[in-house]
Amino acid sequence: MTDSTNKEIGRQPSPYFGYLTKALGTLGSIATTMLGLLFITFVIGRVMPIDPIIAVLGERASKEAYDAMYIEMGLDKPVIIQFLNYIWDVVRGDFGMSLLNARPVVDDIIRVFPATLELATIGTMIGVVLGVPLGVVAAVNRGTWIDQIARVIALVGYSMPIFWLGLVGLLVFYGILGWVGGPGRIGIFYVDLVPTVTGLILVDSIIDGQWDVFWDAVSHIILPASLLGYYSLAYISRMTRSFMLEQMGAEYIITARVKGMSEWAVIWRHAFANIKVPLITVIALSYANLLEGSVLTEIIFAWPGIGSYITTALLSADMNAVLGGTVVVGLLFVCLNIFSDLLYKFFDPRAK
Amino acid sequence: MNSAPETKGSARQLEAWLLSNTPTSRRHARLGSLYKGWLKLKSNKLAMLGLFILIALVVIAILAPIISPADPFEQNLGNRLKPLGTEGHFLGTDSLGRDLLSRLIYGSQITLYIVALVALIAPVAGLFVGTMAGYLGGWADVVLMRVTDIFLAFPRLVLALAFVAALGAGIENAVIAISLTAWPPYARIARAETLTIRNSDYISAVKLQGAGGLRIIVKHIWPLCISSLIVRVTLDMAGIILAAAGLGFLGLGAQPPSPEWGAMVSEGRKFILDHWWVATVPGLAIFTVSLGFNLLGDGLRDVLDPKDSGDE
């Protein structure tokens, strides 16, 4: 480092100051996004046509009980105080009581969440394993029939109503062919056989060494996870293709070819090596999308995850559960988004 | 007899006029570039297939009262769950003995209604927010874009579910809920376009002529944002159809006895093992229409926005 650059740095407070302000800025934007999210759920909770007090006490509550509840729930306070109370509750992990089973909503969410996580994770894995090679192959064979087929596969994936695909999949692979387990996470004979450690049945059964439970769980998850995987395949393969096209047009590829490298090495060792970073952010995004996209799939497959939980609560007007579930999914979604953003900034020097 | 070659000749003249390299007026140039875009789109067979599907959808929706073989609401319990190809019921009947083909045909009206409403609300809202943010800059930009980011960060289907839960089930509320979740990407696009346009010379020229902010945004910035918005709308339509059908499937969109396709799948779900067509046929209709939008959108993107498509 020369003297002049040292002086320049010396003139600024500290090189770390820049990082600090940047980090604070990122934290600030995360905080505002989260606040905004809570604000939206708060507003939804306020404008809903259900009286929260009647929902708790029932139609025939006396005037005194009603008024007491009104004060207990803090509805007499100004809206801004109510909002702050709401934030404080959420920060403490208190989403209120479920009106259906009178248990804390957060307990229910912790119970159902691993099922969704398991489904979305396996789905994303399928999407990555199949989608990335498909995108690379399409890019390498650009403009040929292979590229066209890859395009149609992706477009069909974008266009398919997932609840319908789930129904047809169940009809064909379970109803007619009998290749996979039916709805639910596990067959009825295996319920509660495995002690809960992580809540992920696949992991728990391996920990416990119960392989028949494991294979039964696999036969149940494979169909819904494949369907979800198809959606992330569609997205991942298209993004991989366009990233690859960008790299394959670059000059260093020509240099590598001129040097006499094999096409395989050019594609995988050079071009593909350079798209890993954007690809990881795409995968993180598609994972986030699967977490929420599993709502309809879970209903078709009677999968006891957070999607089923929110929908059941919704149909029985259990607003605490609906909003609690929405906040959790929303927070996760925001976190994954930010994570993929940070990842990109961290690995790609151009983004700095 | 004589007129045939003559019209052919005039068509060729028209084509030559459209493809002219030296347009004589602004309208001439505009029509010419439209025609060139059309030629490019026409060479894309998949996009043409998409266009054909959508035109067929519109025609079917308009002619629904004429072409549907039966009343979509007329129940006939003696005639329920008839299979495909039954006499008088080409696609069979549902659990209440209603003709499935007629319900499908009338359902196309609902699909178009939802798509048209969302396509009117969301991009316009996004255009408004995005151009305001981009043109005004400063605090307005920061605040508007932060709001946009918040909505963008929210999972769309779950947000739509929560909105419908608050507003109540129904087709209009489904449209509002979907629009509320659909506008942020448009705002992002419109803002990006505005930022590149804002400092160009012609805007300065208009400013020197004394045009106010509103006039500049509406007359000089909006028109330039339109083409990228159109591509985005076409590509989004498929997602909107799927979201609406998903809400219908959950019983939160169009209410029975309305022949909304998603709700029809949900109705047929109970009989899927023995009477598979009741749920399968409406699902195919949803798939076909959203595929049509995706194919056309993909082709339009190649024509209007070549830098994005990865081709050429």
PDB file of C-alpha atoms in Angstrom, chain B residues 129-147 191 194-195 198:
ATOM      1  CA  VAL B 129     -46.159   4.540  -7.020  1.00  0.00           C
ATOM      2  CA  GLY B 130     -43.050   3.708  -9.038  1.00  0.00           C
ATOM      3  CA  THR B 131     -43.016   6.815 -11.210  1.00  0.00           C
ATOM      4  CA  MET B 132     -43.778   9.059  -8.251  1.00  0.00           C
ATOM      5  CA  ALA B 133     -40.906   7.537  -6.296  1.00  0.00           C
ATOM      6  CA  GLY B 134     -38.528   7.701  -9.229  1.00  0.00           C
ATOM      7  CA  TYR B 135     -39.424  11.223 -10.300  1.00  0.00           C
ATOM      8  CA  LEU B 136     -39.695  12.897  -6.915  1.00  0.00           C
ATOM      9  CA  GLY B 137     -36.670  11.167  -5.400  1.00  0.00           C
ATOM     10  CA  GLY B 138     -35.459  11.999  -1.899  1.00  0.00           C
ATOM     11  CA  TRP B 139     -37.736  11.144   0.994  1.00  0.00           C
ATOM     12  CA  ALA B 140     -40.725  10.290  -1.154  1.00  0.00           C
ATOM     13  CA  ASP B 141     -38.582   7.721  -2.934  1.00  0.00           C
ATOM     14  CA  VAL B 142     -37.278   6.205   0.292  1.00  0.00           C
ATOM     15  CA  VAL B 143     -40.715   5.931   1.885  1.00  0.00           C
ATOM     16  CA  LEU B 144     -42.551   4.634  -1.178  1.00  0.00           C
ATOM     17  CA  MET B 145     -39.893   2.064  -1.999  1.00  0.00           C
ATOM     18  CA  ARG B 146     -39.739   0.859   1.577  1.00  0.00           C
ATOM     19  CA  VAL B 147     -43.487   0.245   1.505  1.00  0.00           C
ATOM     20  CA  ARG B 191     -39.217   3.286 -10.782  1.00  0.00           C
ATOM     21  CA  THR B 194     -38.266   6.498 -14.460  1.00  0.00           C
ATOM     22  CA  LEU B 195     -34.761   6.825 -13.052  1.00  0.00           C
ATOM     23  CA  ARG B 198     -35.696  11.360 -15.584  1.00  0.00           C
TER      24      ARG B 198
END
